[in-house]
Short mmCIF file of C-alpha atoms in Angstrom, two decimals:
data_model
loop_
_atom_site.label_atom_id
_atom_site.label_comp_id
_atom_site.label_asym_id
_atom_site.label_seq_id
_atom_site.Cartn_x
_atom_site.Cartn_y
_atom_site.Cartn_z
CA UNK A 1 12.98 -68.37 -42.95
CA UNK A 2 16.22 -66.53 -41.99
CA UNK A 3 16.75 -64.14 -39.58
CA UNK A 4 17.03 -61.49 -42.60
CA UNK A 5 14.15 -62.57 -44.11
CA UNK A 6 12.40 -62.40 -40.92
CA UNK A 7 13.36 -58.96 -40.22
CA UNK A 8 12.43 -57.88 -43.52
CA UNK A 9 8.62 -59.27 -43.36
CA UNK A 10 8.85 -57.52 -40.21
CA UNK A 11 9.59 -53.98 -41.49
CA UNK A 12 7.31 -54.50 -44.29
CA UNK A 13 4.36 -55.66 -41.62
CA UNK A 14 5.11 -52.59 -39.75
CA UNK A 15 5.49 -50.11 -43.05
CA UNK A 16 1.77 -51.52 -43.95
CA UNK A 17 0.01 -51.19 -40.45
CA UNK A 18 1.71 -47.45 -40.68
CA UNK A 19 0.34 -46.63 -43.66
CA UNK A 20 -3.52 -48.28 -42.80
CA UNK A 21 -2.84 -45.96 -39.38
CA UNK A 22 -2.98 -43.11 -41.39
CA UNK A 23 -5.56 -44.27 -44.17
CA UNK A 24 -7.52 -44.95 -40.84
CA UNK A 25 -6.92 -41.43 -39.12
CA UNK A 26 -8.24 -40.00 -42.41
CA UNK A 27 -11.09 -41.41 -42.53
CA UNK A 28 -12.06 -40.89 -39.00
CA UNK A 29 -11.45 -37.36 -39.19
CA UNK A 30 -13.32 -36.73 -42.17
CA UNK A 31 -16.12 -38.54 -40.19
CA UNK A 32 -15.84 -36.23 -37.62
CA UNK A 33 -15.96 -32.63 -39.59
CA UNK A 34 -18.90 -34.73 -41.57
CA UNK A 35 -20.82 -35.60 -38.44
CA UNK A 36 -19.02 -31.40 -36.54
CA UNK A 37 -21.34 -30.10 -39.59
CA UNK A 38 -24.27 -32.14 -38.75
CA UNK A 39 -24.46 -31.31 -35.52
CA UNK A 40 -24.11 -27.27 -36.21
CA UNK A 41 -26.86 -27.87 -39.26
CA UNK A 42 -29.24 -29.88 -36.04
CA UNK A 43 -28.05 -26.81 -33.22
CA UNK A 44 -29.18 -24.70 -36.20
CA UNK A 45 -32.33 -26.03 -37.08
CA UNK A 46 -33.73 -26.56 -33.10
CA UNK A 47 -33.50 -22.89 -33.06
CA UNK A 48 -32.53 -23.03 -29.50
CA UNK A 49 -29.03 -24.64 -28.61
CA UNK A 50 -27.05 -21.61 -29.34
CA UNK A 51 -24.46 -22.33 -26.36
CA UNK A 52 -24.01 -25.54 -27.84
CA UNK A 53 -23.54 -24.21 -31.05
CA UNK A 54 -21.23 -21.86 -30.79
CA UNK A 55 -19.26 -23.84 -28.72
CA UNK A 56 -18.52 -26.17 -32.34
CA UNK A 57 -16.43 -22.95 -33.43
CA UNK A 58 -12.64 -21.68 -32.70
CA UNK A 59 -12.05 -18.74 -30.26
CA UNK A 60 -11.67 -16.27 -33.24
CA UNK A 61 -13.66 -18.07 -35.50
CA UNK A 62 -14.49 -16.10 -39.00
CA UNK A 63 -17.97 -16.41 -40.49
CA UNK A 64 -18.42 -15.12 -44.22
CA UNK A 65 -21.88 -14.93 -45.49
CA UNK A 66 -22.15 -13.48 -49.38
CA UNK A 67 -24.74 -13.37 -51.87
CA UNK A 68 -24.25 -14.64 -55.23
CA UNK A 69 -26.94 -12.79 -57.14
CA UNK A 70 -28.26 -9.27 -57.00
CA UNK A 71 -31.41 -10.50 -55.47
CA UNK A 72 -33.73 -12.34 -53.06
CA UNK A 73 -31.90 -11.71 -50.16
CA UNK A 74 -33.99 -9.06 -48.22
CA UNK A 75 -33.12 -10.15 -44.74
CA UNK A 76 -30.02 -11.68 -45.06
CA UNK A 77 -27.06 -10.55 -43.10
CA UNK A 78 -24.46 -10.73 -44.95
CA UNK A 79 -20.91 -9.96 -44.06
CA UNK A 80 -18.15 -11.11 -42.38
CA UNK A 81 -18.63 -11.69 -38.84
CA UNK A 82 -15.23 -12.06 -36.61
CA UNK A 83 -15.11 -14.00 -33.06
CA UNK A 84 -17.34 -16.02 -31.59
CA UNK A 85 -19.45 -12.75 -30.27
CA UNK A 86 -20.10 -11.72 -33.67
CA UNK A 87 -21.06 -15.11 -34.91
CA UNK A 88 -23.33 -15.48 -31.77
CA UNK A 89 -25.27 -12.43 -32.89
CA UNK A 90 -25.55 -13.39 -36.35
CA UNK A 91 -26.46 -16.76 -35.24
CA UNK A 92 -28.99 -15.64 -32.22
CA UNK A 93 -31.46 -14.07 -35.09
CA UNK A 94 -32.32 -17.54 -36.27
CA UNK A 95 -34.88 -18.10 -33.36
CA UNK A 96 -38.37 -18.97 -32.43
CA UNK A 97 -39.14 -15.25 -32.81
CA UNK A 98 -38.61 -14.74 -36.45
CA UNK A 99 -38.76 -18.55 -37.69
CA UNK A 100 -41.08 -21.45 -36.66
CA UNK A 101 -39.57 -23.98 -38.71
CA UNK A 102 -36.00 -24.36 -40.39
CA UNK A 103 -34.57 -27.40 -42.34
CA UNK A 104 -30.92 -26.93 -42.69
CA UNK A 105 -30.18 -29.95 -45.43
CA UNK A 106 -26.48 -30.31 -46.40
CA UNK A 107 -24.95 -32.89 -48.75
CA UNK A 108 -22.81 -33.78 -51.55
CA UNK A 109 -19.73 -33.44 -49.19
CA UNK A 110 -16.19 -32.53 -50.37
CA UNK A 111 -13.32 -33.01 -47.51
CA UNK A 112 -9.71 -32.85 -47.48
CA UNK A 113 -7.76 -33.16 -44.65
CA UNK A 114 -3.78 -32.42 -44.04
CA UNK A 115 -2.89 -33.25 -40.38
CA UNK A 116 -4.83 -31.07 -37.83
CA UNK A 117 -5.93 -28.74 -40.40
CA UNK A 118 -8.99 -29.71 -42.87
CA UNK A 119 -11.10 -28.35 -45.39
CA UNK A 120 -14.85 -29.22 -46.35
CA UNK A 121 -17.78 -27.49 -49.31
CA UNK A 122 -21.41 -28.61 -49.04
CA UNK A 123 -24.24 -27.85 -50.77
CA UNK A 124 -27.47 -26.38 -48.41
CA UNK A 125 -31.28 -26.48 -49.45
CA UNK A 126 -33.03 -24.98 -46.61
CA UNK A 127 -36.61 -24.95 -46.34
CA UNK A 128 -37.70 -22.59 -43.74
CA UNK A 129 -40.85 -20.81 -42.36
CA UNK A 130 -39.88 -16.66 -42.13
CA UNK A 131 -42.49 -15.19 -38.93
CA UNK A 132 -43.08 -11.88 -40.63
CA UNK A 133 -45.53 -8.45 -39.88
CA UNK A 134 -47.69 -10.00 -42.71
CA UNK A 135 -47.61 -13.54 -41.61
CA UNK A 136 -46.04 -16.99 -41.79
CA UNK A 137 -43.43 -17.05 -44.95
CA UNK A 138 -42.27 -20.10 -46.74
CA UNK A 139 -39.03 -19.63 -47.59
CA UNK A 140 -36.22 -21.48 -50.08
CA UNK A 141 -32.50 -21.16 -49.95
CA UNK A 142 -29.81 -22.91 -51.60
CA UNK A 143 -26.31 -22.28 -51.35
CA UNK A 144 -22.90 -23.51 -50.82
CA UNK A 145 -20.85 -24.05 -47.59
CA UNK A 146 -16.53 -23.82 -48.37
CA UNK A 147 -15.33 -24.35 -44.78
CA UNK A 148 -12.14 -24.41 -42.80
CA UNK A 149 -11.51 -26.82 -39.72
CA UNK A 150 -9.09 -26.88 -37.07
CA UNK A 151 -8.00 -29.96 -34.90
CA UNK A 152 -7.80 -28.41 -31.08
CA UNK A 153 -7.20 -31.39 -28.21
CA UNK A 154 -7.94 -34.03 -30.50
CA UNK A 155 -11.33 -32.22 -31.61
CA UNK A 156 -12.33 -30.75 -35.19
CA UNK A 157 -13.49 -27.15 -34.44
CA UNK A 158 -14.66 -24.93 -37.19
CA UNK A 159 -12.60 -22.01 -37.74
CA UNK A 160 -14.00 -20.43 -40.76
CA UNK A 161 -17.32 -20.64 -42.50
CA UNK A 162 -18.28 -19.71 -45.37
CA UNK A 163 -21.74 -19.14 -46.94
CA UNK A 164 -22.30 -18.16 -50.12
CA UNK A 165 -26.42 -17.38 -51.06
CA UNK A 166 -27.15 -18.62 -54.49
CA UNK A 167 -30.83 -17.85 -53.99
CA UNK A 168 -33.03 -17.46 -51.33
CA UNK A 169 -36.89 -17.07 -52.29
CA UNK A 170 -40.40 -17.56 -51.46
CA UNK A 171 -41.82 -20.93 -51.41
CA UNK A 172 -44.63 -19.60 -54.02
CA UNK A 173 -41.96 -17.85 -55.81
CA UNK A 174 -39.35 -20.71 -56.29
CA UNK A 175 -35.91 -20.24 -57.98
CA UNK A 176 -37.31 -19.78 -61.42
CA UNK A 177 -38.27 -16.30 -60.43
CA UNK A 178 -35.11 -15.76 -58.42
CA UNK A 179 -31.59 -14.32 -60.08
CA UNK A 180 -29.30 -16.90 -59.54
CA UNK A 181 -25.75 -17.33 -59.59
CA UNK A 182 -24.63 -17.27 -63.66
CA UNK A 183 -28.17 -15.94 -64.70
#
């Protein structure tokens, strides 16, 4: 093999471990906003970490929560709630006092990712129990997370959330019963 030869399998080595590098980084970070979500869904759902949880979002951190039908959602705050403060009291109402059990499931996740700035949708069933006047509530929602993520120090932080309802009913009720997005 010739010197030129040499270098050139060189520079062609080096082109490929660049471009796995970056395969590699994308991956990874679309591990991490999967596993950033996760952990906000399981702060969620304990109904008790909310330090913890609002320490996953960005300083001024927007949360949008919107309703896609014209019902079912008696007790939902929706709005848009700006800095963590406002997220922390929009957040702080989902606790042992008005829920004793909340399921936050999220899946079928979309993520793209361009250098420190990413974007992710998931779809949320949500099986919860509402504490009301009148009792213990089942409750169903289903709905669809479209996110924004920021990479701060080397850490995905989430810098906008949205929430969009598509229903949210009584277990006994179900969906059926329940105007729905396109219905």
């Amino acid at each position: 093999m010739t010197q030129q030869e040499l270098e050139a399998r060189v520079s062609t080595l080096e082109a490929t471990i660049a471009t796995l590098g970056a395969r590699i980084r994308a991956v990874e970070d679309i591990e991490e906003i999967k596993k950033l979500m996760a952990t906000y869904e399981d702060y969620l759902d304990s109904l008790q970490r909310l330090d913890e949880l609002m320490a996953l979002f960005t300083e001024d951190a927007k949360f949008v929560v919107s309703f896609a039908g014209d019902a079912g959602a008696e007790g939902v705050l929706l709005g848009t709630y700006e800095g963590k403060e406002s997220i922390r009291r929009l957040l702080s109402q989902l606790n042992p006092t008005n829920l004793s059990y909340c399921a936050h499931l999220v899946t079928n996740a979309i993520i793209t990712v361009d250098g420190e700035k990413a974007k992710g949708k998931w779809y949320l069933l949500c099986p919860f129990t509402a504490l009301t006047p009148k009792g213990p509530v089942a409750v169903w929602e289903q709905g669809i997370y479209d996110n924004d993520f920021v990479k701060m120090d080397g850490k995905w932080m989430i810098s906008l959330m949205r929430f969009d309802f598509n229903f949210s009913t009584p277990y006994e009720d179900g969906w059926a019963k329940t105007k729905m997005r396109g219905t």
